[in-house]
Structures are given as C-alpha cells and as structure tokens.
JSON list of C-alpha atoms in Angstrom, two decimals:
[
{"chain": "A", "resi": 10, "resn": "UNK", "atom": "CA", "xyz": [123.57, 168.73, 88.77]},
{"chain": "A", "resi": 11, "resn": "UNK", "atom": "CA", "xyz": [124.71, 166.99, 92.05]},
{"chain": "A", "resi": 12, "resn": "UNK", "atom": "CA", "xyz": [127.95, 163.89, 92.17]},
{"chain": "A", "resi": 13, "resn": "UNK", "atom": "CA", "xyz": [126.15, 160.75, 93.22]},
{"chain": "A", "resi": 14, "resn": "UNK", "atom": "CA", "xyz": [127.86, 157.94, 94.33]},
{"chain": "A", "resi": 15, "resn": "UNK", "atom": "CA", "xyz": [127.01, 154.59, 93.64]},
{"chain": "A", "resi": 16, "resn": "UNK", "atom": "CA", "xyz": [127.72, 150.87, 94.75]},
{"chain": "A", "resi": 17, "resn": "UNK", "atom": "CA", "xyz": [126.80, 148.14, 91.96]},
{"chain": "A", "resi": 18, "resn": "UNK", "atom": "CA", "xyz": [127.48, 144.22, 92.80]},
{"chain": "A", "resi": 19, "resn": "UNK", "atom": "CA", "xyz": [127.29, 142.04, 89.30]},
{"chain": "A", "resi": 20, "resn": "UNK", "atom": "CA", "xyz": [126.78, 138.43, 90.63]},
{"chain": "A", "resi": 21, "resn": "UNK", "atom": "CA", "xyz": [129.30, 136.47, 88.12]},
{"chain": "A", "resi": 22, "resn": "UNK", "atom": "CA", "xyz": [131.13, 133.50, 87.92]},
{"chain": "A", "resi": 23, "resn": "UNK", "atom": "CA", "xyz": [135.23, 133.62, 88.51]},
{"chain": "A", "resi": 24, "resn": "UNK", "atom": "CA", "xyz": [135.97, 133.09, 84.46]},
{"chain": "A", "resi": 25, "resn": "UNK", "atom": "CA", "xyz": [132.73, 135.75, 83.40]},
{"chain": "A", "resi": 26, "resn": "UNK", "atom": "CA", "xyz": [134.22, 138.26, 86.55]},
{"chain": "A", "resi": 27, "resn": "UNK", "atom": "CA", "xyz": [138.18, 138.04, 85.11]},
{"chain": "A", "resi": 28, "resn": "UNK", "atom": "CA", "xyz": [136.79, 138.52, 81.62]},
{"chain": "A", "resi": 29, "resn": "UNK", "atom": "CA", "xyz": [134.23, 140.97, 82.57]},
{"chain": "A", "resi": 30, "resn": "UNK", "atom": "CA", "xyz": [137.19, 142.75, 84.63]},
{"chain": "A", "resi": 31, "resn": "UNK", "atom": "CA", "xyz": [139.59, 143.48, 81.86]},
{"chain": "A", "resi": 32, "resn": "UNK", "atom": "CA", "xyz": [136.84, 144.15, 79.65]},
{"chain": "A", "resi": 33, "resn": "UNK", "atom": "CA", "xyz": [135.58, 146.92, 82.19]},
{"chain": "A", "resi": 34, "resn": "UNK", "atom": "CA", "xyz": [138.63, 147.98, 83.39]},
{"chain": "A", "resi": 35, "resn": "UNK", "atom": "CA", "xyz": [140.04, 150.70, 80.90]},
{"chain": "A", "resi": 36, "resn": "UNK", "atom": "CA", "xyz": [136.95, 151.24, 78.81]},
{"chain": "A", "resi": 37, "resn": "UNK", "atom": "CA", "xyz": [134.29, 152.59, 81.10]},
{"chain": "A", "resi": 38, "resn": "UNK", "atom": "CA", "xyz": [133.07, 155.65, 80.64]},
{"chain": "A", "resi": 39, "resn": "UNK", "atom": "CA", "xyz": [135.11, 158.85, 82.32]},
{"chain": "A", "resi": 40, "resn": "UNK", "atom": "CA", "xyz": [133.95, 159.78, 85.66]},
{"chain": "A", "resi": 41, "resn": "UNK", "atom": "CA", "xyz": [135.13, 161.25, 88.68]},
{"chain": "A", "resi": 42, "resn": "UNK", "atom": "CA", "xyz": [136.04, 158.01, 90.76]},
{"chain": "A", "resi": 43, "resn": "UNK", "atom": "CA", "xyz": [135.30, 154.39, 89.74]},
{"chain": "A", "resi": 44, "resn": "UNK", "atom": "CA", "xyz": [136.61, 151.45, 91.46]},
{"chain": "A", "resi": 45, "resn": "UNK", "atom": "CA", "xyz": [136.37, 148.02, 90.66]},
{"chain": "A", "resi": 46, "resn": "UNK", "atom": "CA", "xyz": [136.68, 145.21, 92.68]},
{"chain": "A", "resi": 47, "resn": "UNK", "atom": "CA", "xyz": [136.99, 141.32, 92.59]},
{"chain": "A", "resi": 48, "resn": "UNK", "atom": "CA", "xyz": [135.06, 139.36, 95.30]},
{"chain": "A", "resi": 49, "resn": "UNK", "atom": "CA", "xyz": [133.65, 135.94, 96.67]},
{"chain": "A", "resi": 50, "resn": "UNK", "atom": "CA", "xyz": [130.55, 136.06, 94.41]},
{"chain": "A", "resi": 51, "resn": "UNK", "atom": "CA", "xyz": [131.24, 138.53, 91.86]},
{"chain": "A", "resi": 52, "resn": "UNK", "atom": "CA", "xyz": [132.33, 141.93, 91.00]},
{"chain": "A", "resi": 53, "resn": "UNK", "atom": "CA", "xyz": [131.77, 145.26, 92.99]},
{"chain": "A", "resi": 54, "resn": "UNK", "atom": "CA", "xyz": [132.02, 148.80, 91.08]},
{"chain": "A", "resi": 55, "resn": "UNK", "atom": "CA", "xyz": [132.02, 152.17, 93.18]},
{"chain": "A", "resi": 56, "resn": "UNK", "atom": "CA", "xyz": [131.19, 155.14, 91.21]},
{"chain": "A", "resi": 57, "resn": "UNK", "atom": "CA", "xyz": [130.92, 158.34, 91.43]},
{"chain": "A", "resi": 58, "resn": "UNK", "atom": "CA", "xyz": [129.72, 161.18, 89.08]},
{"chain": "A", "resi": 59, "resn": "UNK", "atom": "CA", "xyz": [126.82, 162.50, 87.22]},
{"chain": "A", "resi": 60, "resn": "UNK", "atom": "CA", "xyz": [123.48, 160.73, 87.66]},
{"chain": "A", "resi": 61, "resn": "UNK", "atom": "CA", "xyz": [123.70, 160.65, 84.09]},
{"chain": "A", "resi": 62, "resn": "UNK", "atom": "CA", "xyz": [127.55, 159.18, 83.96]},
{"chain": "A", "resi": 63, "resn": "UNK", "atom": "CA", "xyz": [126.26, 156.45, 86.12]},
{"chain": "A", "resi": 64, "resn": "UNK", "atom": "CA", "xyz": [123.57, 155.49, 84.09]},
{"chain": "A", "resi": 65, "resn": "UNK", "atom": "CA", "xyz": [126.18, 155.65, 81.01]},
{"chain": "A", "resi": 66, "resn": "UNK", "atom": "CA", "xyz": [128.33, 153.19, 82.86]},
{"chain": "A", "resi": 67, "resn": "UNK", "atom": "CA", "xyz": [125.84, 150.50, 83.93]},
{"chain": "A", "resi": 68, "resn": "UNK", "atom": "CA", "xyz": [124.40, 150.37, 80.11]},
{"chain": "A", "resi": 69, "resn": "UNK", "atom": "CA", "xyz": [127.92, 149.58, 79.62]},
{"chain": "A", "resi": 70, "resn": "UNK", "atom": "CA", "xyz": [128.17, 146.89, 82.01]},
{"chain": "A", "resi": 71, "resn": "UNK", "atom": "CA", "xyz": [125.09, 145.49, 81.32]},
{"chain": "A", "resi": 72, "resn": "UNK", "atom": "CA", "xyz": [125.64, 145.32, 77.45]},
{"chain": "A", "resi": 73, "resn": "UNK", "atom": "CA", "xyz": [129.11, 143.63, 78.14]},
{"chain": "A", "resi": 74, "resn": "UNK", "atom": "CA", "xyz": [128.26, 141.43, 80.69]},
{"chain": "A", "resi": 75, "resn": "UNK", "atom": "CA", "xyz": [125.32, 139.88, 78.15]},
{"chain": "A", "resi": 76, "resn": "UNK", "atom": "CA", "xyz": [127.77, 139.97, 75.32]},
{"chain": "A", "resi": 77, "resn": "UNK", "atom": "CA", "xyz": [130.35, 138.09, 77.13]},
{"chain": "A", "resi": 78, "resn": "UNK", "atom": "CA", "xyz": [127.68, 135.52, 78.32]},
{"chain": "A", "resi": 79, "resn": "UNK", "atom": "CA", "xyz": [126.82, 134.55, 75.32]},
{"chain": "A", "resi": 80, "resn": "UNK", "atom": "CA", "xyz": [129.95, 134.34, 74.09]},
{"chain": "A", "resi": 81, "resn": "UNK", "atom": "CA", "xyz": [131.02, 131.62, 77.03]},
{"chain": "A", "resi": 82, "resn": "UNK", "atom": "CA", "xyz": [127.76, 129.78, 76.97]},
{"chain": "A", "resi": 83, "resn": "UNK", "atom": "CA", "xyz": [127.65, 126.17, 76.00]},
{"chain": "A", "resi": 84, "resn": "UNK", "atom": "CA", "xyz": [125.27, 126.24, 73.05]},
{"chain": "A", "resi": 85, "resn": "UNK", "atom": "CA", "xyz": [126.51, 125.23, 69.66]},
{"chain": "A", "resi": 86, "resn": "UNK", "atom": "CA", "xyz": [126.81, 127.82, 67.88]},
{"chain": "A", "resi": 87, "resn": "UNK", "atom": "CA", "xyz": [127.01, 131.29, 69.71]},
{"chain": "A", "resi": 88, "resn": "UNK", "atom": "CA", "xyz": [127.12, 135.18, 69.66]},
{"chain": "A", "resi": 89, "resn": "UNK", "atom": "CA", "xyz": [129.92, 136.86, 69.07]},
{"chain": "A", "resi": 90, "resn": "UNK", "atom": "CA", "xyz": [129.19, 140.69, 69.35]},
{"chain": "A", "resi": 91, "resn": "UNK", "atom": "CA", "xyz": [131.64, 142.49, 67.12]},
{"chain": "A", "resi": 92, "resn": "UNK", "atom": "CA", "xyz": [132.24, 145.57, 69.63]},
{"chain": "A", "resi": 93, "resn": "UNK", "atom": "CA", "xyz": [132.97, 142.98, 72.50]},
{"chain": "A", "resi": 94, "resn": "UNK", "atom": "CA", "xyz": [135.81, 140.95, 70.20]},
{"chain": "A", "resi": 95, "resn": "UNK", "atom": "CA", "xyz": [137.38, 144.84, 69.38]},
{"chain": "A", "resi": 96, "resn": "UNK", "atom": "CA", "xyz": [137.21, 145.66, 73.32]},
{"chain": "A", "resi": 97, "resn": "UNK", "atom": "CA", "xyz": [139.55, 141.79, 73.46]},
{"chain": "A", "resi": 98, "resn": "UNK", "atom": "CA", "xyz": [141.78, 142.27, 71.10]},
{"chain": "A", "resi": 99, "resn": "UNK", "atom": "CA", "xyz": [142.05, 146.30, 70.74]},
{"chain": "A", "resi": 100, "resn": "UNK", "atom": "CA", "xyz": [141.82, 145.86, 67.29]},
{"chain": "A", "resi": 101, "resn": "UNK", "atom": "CA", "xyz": [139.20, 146.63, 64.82]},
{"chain": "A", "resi": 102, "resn": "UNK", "atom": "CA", "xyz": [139.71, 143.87, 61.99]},
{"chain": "A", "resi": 103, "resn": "UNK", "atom": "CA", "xyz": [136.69, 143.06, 58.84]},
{"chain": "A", "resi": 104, "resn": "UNK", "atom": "CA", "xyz": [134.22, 141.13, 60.77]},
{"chain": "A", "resi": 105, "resn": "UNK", "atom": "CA", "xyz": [133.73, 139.17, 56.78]},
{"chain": "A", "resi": 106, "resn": "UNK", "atom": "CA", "xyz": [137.29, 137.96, 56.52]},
{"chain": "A", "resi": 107, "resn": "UNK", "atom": "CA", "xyz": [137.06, 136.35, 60.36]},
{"chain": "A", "resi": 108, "resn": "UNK", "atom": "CA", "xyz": [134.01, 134.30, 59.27]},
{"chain": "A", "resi": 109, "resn": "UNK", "atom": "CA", "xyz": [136.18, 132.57, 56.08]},
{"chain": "A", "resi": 110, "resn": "UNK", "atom": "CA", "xyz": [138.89, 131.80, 57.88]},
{"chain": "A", "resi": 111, "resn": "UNK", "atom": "CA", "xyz": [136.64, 130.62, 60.70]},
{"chain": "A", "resi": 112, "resn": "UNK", "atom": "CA", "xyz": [134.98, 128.29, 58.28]},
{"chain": "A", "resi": 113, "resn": "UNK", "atom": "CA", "xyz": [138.31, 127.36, 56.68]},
{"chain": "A", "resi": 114, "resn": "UNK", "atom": "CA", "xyz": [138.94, 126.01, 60.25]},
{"chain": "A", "resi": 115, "resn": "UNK", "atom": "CA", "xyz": [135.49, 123.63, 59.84]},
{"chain": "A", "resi": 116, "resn": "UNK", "atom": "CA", "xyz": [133.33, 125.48, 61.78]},
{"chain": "A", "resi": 117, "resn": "UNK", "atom": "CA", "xyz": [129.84, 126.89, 61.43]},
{"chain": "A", "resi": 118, "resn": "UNK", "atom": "CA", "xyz": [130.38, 130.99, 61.08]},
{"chain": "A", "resi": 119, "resn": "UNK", "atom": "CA", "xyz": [128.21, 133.86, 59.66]},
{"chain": "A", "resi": 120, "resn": "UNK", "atom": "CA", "xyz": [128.63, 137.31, 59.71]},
{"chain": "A", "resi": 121, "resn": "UNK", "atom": "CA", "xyz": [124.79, 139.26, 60.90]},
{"chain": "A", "resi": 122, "resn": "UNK", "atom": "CA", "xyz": [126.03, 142.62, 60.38]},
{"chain": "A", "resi": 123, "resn": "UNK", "atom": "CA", "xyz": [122.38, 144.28, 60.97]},
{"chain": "A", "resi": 124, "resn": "UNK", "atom": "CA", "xyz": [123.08, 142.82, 64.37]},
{"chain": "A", "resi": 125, "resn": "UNK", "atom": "CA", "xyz": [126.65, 143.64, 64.70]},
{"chain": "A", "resi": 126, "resn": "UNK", "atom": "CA", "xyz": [127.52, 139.95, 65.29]},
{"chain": "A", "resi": 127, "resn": "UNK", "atom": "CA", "xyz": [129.00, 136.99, 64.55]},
{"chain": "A", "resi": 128, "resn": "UNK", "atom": "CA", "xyz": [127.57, 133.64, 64.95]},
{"chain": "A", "resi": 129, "resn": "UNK", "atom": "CA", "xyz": [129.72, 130.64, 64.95]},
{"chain": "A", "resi": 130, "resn": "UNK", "atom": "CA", "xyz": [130.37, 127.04, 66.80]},
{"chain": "A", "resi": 131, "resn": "UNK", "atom": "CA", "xyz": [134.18, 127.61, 67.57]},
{"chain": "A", "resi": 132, "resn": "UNK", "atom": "CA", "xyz": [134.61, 128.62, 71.27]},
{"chain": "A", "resi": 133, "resn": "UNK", "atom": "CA", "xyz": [135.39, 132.05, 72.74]},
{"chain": "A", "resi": 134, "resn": "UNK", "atom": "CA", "xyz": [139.66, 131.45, 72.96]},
{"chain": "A", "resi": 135, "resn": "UNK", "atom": "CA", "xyz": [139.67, 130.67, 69.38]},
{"chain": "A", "resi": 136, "resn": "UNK", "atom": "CA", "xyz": [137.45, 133.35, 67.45]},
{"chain": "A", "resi": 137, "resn": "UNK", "atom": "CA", "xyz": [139.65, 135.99, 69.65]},
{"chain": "A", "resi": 138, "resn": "UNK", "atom": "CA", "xyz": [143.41, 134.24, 68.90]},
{"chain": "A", "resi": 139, "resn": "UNK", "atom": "CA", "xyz": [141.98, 134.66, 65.05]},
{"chain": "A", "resi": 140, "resn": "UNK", "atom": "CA", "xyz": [140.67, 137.84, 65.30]},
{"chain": "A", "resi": 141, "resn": "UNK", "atom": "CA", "xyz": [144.10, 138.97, 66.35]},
{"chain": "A", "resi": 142, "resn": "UNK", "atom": "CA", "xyz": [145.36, 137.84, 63.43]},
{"chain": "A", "resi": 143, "resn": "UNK", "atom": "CA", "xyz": [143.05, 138.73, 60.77]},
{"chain": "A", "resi": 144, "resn": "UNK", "atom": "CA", "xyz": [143.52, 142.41, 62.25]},
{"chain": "A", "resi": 145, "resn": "UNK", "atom": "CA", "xyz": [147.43, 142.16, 61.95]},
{"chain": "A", "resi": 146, "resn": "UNK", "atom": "CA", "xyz": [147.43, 140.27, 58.56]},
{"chain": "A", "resi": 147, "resn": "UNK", "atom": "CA", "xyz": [144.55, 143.03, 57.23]},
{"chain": "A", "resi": 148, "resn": "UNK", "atom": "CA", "xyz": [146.83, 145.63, 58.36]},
{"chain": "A", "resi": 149, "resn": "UNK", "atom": "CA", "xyz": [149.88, 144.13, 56.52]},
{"chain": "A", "resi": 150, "resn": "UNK", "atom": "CA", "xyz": [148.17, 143.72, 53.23]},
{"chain": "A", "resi": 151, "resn": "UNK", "atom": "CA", "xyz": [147.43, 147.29, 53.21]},
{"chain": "A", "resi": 152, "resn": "UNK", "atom": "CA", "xyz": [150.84, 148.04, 51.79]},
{"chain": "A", "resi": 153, "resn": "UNK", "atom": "CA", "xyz": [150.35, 145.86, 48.99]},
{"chain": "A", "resi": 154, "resn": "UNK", "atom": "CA", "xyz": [146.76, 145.59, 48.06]},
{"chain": "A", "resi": 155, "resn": "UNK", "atom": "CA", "xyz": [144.83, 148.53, 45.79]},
{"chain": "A", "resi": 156, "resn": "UNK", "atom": "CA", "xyz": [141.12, 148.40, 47.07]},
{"chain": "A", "resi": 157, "resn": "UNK", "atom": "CA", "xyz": [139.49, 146.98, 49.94]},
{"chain": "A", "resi": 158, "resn": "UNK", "atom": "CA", "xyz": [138.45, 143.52, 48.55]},
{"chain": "A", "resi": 159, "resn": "UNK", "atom": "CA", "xyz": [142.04, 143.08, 47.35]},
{"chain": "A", "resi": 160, "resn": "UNK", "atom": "CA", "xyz": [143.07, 143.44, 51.25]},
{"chain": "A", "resi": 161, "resn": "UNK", "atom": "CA", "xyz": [140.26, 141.05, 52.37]},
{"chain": "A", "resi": 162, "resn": "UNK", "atom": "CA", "xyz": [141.48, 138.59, 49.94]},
{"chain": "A", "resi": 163, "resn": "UNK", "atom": "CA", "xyz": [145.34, 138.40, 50.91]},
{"chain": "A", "resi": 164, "resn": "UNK", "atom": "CA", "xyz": [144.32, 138.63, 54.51]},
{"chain": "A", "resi": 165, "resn": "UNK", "atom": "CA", "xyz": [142.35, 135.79, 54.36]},
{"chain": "A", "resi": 166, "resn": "UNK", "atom": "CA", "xyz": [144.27, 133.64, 52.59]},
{"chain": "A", "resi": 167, "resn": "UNK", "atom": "CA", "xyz": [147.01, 134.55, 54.26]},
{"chain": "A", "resi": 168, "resn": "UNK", "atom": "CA", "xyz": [145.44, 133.73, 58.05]},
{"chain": "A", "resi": 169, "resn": "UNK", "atom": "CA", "xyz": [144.34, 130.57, 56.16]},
{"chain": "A", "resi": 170, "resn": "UNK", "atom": "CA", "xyz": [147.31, 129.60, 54.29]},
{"chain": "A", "resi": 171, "resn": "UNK", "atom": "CA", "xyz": [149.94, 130.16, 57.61]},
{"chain": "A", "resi": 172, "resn": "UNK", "atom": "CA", "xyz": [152.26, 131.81, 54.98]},
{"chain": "A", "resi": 173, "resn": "UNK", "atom": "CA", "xyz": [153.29, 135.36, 54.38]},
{"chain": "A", "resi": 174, "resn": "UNK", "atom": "CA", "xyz": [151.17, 138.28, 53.13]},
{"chain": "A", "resi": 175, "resn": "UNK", "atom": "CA", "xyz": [154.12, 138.37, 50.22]},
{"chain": "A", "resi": 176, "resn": "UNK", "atom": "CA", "xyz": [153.62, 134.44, 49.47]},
{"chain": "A", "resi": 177, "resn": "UNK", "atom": "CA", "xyz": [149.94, 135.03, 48.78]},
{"chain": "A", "resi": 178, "resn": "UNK", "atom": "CA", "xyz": [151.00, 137.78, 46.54]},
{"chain": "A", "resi": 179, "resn": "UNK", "atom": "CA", "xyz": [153.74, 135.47, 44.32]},
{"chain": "A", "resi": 180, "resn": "UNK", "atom": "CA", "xyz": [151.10, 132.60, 44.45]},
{"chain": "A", "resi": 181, "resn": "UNK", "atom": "CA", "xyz": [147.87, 134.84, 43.43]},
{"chain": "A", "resi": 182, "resn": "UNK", "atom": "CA", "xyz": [150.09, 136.23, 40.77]},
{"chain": "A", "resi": 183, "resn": "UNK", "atom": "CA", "xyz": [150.85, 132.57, 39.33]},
{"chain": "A", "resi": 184, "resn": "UNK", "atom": "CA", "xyz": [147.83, 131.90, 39.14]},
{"chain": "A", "resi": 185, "resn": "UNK", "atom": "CA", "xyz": [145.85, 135.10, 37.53]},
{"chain": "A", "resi": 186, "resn": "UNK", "atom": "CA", "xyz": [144.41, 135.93, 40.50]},
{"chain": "A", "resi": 187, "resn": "UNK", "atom": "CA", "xyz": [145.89, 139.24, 40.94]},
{"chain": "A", "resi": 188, "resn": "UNK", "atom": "CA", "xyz": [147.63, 141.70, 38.80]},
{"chain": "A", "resi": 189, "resn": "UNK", "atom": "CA", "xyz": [149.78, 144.99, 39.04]},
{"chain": "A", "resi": 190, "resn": "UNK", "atom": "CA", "xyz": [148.40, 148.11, 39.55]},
{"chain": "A", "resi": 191, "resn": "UNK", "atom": "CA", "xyz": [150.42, 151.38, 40.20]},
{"chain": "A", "resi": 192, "resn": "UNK", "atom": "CA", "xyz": [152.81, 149.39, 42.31]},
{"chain": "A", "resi": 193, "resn": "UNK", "atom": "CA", "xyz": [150.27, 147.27, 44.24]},
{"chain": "A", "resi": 194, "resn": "UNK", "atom": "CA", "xyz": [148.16, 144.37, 43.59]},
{"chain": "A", "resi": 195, "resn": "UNK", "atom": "CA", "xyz": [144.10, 144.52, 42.53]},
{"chain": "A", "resi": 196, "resn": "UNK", "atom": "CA", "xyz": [141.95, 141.10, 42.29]},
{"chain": "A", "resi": 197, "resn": "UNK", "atom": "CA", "xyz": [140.98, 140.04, 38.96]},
{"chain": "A", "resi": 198, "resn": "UNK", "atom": "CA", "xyz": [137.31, 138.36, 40.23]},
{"chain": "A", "resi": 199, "resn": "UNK", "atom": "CA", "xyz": [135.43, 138.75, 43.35]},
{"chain": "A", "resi": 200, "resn": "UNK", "atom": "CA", "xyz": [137.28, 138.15, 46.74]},
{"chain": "A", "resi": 201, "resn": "UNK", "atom": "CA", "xyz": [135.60, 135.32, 47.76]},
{"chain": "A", "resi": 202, "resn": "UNK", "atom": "CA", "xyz": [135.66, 133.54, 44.63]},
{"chain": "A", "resi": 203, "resn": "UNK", "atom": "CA", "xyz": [139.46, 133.95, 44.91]},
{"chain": "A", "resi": 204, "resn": "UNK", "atom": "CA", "xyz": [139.99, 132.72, 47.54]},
{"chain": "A", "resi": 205, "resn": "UNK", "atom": "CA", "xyz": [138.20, 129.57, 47.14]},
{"chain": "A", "resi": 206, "resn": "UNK", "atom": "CA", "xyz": [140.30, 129.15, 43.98]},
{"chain": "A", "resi": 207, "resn": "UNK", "atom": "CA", "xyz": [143.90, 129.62, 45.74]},
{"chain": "A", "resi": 208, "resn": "UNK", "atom": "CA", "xyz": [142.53, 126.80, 48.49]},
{"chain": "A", "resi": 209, "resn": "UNK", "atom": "CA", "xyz": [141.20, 124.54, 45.67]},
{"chain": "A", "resi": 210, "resn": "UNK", "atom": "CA", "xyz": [144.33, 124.81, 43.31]},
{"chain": "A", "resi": 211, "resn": "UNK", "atom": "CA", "xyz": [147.51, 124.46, 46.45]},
{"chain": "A", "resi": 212, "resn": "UNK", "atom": "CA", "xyz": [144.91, 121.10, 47.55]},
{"chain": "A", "resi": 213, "resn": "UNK", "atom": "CA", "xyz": [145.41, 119.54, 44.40]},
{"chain": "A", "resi": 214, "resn": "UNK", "atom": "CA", "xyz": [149.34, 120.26, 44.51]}
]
C-alpha cells in the first residue's frame, strides 16, 4: 500500500486551536511524518502515511475537536467526555468520585457512563483542576483502603474535605465509618452513604 500525504485545515477559534493543539500534539496516532501548525484561522496538520493511518488520525481529530466543543460551549450544563478529561490531565481517575465532589462544589453533575461522559454546569478549568485531584487523592488512598469503594470513599472526602487522605482515615474511624482490615481500612456501609454522613456530622461541629 502506497504513503499518501495529506494537508487538513480545522477552522477553530484561538482558545479551541491551543486546546485542540496540546490535545493533538503527543497523542495522534504513529505515522511517518505529521506536522502541526498554528495559523490566522485555525490549525493546519500535514501527514503522511498509510491511507488507512490518515483516516485513523482525522477520526481522532474529529472526535476531539467535538469533545472539546462541547466542553467550552456556553450552555448550562455540558459534556464532558471522559477520554478527552484523561487526554488533559494524563490521568485516568473514577469518573463517579469527580461527580460528588463536583456536586459538593454546588453544581449540577452526573456521571452517563453508557456514554462515557460527564454532564455538569461547572466550566471546563474547573472539572479538569478537580479531576487532577481526584486522580492523585484516588491514587493515595490506595495504600490505605481494602476494596475499591473504600478508595472512592476517602478520595472523595478527602478532595471534598481539603484535608489529608490520613485525616479522613482518623475521622471515618471516630465515627464507625471504617474499620481495620489486615492493615488497611474497609467501609462499614455503602460509599456514598458514607460520605454523606462524614459531610453531615463535621457541619454540625
């Protein structure tokens, strides 16, 4: 099968083309030569490869350029595809755990995982800053937390809360949330439920 080279223009404005531009920049598929380029009216890709590498690479660009649009519109409450917050952050983080502390913050949020999205009224800036830290704070309760709703928990109250992963712990533990297991800590009722109690009971003092 022949190389064929190809010139694609995407017709953006400067914030989607910067966005679009990292985005793009070390995840497109492997070829042979790609180049991107910023311009006066959008942004210019030169490829060359495969007919079928080419093809690979504009469903890429096409899927994150209508991702990211959707994510910077102005509607109230808006799209947030999961695989486009992973490709800002570079961090895979539990798409359920983002939507409570997103809600914790007052805003509208819902996980659609048969769509791979999350749907929510805070803005772009914010549901990325948060998914950073949900991903670090998931990671850190790893170390202390026996089963996966155990982690969700302490991440989430933790991203919440503004304290430590180990503060969750001492407080959970004080109030019968959580209890020892082999070393580590397992939830004593569902994670959500939990949660909801540790918010309730520090409100009241």
């Amino acid at each position: 099968m022949p190389y064929v080279k190809r010139r694609m223009h995407i017709t953006c404005r400067e914030d989607e083309c910067l966005k679009l531009y990292e985005l793009l920049k070390d995840k497109i598929p492997a070829l042979s030569y790609v180049k991107l380029e910023m311009t006066s009216s959008g942004l210019l890709i030169e490829a060359y490869g495969y007919e079928s590498e080419i093809k690979e690479l504009w469903f890429v660009i096409r899927k994150t350029l209508t991702s990211l649009r959707e994510a910077l519109s102005a509607k109230p409450s808006k799209k947030y595809s999961i695989d486009l917050l992973v490709r800002m952050t570079r961090k895979t983080f539990p798409p359920e755990v983002l939507v409570e502390v997103l809600r914790a913050r007052g805003h509208h949020a819902e996980f659609l995982s048969g769509e791979g999205v999350i749907v929510s009224s805070a803005p772009l800036e914010e549901v990325v800053e948060l998914a950073n830290k949900v991903a670090e704070l998931n990671r850190e309760a790893s170390r202390v937390s026996k089963g996966t709703s155990t982690r969700y928990f302490i991440a989430a109250c933790s991203a919440i809360l503004g304290t430590s992963v180990d503060d969750v712990v001492k407080i959970s533990l004080e109030l019968n949330i959580l209890r020892e297991d082999e070393g580590k800590y397992t939830l004593t009722r569902e994670w959500r439920k939990a949660l909801n109690e540790v918010l309730k009971a520090l409100k009241r003092g």
